[in-house]
XYZ file of C-alpha atoms in Angstrom:
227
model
C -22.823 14.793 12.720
C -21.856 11.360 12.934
C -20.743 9.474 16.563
C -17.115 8.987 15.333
C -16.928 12.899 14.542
C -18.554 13.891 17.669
C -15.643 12.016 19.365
C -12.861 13.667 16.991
C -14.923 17.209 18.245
C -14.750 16.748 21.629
C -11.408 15.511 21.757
C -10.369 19.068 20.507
C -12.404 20.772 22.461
C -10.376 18.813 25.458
C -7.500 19.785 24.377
C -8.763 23.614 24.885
C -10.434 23.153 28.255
C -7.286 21.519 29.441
C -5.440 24.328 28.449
C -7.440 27.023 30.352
C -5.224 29.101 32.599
C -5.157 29.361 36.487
C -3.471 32.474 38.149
C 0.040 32.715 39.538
C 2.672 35.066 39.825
C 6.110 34.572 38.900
C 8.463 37.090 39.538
C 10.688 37.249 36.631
C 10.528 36.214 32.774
C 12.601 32.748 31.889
C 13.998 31.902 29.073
C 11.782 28.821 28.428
C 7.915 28.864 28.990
C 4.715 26.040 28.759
C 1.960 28.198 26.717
C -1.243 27.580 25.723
C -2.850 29.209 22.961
C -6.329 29.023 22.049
C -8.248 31.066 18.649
C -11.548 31.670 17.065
C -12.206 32.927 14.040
C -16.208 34.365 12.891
C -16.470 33.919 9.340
C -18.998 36.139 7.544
C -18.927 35.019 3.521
C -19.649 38.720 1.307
C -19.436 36.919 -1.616
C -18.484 33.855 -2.912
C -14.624 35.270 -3.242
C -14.446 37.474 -0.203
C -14.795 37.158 3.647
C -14.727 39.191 6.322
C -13.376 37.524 9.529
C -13.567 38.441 13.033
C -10.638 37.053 15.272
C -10.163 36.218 19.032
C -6.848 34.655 20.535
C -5.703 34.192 23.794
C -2.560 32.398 25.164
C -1.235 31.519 28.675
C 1.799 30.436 29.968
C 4.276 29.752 32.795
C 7.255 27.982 33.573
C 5.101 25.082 34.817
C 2.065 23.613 33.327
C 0.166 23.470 36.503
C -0.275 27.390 36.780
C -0.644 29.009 33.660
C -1.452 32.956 33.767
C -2.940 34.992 31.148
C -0.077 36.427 29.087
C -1.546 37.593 25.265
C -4.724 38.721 24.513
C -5.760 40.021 20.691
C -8.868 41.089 18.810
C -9.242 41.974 14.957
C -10.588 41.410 11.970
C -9.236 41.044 8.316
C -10.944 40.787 4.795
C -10.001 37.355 2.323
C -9.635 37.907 -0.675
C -9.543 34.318 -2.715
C -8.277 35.657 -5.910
C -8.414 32.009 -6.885
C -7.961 28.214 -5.857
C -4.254 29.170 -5.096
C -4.068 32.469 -3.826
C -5.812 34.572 -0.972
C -4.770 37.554 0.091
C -6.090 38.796 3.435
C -5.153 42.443 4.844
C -5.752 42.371 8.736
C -5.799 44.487 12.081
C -5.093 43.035 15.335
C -4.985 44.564 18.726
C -2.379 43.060 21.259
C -1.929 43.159 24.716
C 0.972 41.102 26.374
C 1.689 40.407 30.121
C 4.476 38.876 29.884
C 5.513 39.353 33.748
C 2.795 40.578 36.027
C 4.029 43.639 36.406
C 5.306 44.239 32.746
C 2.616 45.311 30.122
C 2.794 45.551 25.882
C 0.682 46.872 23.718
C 0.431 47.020 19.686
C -1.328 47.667 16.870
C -0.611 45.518 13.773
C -1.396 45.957 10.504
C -0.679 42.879 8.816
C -1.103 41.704 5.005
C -1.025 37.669 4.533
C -0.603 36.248 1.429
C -1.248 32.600 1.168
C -0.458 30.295 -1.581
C -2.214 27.114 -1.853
C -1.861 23.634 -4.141
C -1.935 20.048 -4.116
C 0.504 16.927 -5.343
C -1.597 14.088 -5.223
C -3.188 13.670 -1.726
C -0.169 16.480 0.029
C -1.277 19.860 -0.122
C 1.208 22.475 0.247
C -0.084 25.622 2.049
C 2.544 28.908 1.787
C 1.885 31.631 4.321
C 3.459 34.877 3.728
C 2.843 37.783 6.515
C 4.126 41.176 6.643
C 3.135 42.813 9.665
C 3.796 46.700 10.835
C 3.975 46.846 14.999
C 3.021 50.352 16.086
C 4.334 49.459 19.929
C 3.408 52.046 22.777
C 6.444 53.565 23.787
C 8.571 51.199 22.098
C 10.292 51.835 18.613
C 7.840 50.643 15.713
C 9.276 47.560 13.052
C 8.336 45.682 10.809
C 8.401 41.287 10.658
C 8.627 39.109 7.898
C 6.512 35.638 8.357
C 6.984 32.644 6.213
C 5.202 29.364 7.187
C 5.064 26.383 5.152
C 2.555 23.707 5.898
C 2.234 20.550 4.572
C -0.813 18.075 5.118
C -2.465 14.686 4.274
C -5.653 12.690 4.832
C -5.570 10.053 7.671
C -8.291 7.730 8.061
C -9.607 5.791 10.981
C -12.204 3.411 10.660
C -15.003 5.746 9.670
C -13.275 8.853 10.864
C -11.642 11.144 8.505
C -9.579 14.174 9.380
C -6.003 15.762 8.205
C -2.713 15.695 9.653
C 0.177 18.293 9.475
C 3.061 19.095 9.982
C 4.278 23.510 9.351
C 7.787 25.626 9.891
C 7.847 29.190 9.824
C 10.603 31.447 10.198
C 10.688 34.751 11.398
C 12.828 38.236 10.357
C 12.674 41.377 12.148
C 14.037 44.849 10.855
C 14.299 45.702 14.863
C 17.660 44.060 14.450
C 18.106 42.816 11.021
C 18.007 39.520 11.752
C 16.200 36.031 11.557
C 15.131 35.824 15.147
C 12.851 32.657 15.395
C 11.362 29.606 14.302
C 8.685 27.578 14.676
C 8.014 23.808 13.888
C 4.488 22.530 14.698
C 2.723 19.238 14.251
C -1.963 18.756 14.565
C -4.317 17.440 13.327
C -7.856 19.380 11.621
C -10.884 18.309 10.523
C -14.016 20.773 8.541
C -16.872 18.990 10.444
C -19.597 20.961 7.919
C -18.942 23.969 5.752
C -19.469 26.127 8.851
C -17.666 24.537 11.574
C -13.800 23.647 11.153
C -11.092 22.958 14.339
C -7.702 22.044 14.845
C -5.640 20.976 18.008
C -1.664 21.398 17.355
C 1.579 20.999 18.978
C 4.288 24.058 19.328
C 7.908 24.540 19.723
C 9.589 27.752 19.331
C 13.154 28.339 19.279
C 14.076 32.534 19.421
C 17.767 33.432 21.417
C 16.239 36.750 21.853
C 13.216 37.061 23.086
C 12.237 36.243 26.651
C 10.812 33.433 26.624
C 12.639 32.707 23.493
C 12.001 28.801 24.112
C 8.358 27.996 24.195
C 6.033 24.989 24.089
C 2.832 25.116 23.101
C -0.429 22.967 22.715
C -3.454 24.919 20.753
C -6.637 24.989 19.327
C -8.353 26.726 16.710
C -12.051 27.131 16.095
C -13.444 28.702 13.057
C -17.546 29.630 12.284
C -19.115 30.721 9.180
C -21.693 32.931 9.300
């Protein structure tokens, strides 16, 4: 690895240590909320058109940067299909357990299937994200969201440094209420140091006038290894 992409690596990986939560307690769940959200993904190749892929995430957040609390924890794994250059399809499981006050608790299974489209105009590629996810809630009624996230990216390079910039909306429906509840508009930068090693650092804002927090702000990172 060359200096100049050592210093792209670590300044990711600063963005994730700065983002590491500290305890507090707030009493009650505002409408807007600081988050941070940090992911890893395990790749293990089967073949040269399938992976399996073992997933980590959590977030934190708080009305105030200065003292984040754990609020979302999930584990899974899902299996890629790349049915070619343009299309992957990837059905998934994820376990989820929220905190969303400290004395509230969620949990859910999700069985999700993502269906990404993929192509290129010159040096944009356009990225199409399709999810469909079931939410089997504990004690809570059981529904069904719609995911669409478009992303759209393009090489930057600095001096010897070369890495990709984007910027992605996705919308959100629910069948709880019938509705389109949120969106999200986000803005990073990713670079795939080697064929095993890729990460990202991103910028978040999330608009939703029904969920609590509905308003949310979020830096991230993402880390992916293959195997």
């Amino acid at each position: 690895m060359k200096l100049s992409s050592c210093s792209f690596f670590f300044a990711v990986l600063l963005c994730g240590l700065i983002s590491i939560p500290t305890l507090s307690q707030p009493t009650s769940q505002p409408e807007k909320e600081i988050q941070s959200w940090n992911e890893f993904h395990l790749i293990a190749p089967l073949n040269k058109k399938t992976d399996l892929i073992f997933m980590g995430v959590l977030r934190a957040g708080s009305n105030s940067a200065s003292s984040l609390r754990p609020i979302d924890e999930r584990g899974g794994a899902g299996i890629a299909f790349k049915l070619n250059k343009h299309l992957t399809v990837m059905p998934t499981y994820l376990y989820v357990a929220q905190q969303p006050t400290p004395t509230r608790k969620n949990f859910e299974h999700r069985l999700v299937l993502n269906l990404t489209g993929k192509f290129s105009l010159g040096k944009f590629t356009f990225t199409d994200r399709n999810l469909i996810e079931r939410r089997v809630r504990h004690a809570l009624d059981d529904f069904v969201m719609y995911r669409n996230r478009l992303q759209i990216d393009h090489p930057v390079k600095l001096g010897s440094l070369n890495f990709r910039v984007y910027v992605a909306d996705e919308v959100w429906y629910s069948t709880l209420v019938d509705a389109w509840v949120r969106n999200r508009i986000s803005a990073g930068v990713f670079k795939q140091f080697t064929p095993r090693f890729y990460a990202e650092t991103f910028y978040l804002r999330q608009n939703d006038g029904r969920a609590r927090p509905g308003d949310v702000h979020a830096i991230g990172t993402l880390f992916k290894i293959t195997l």
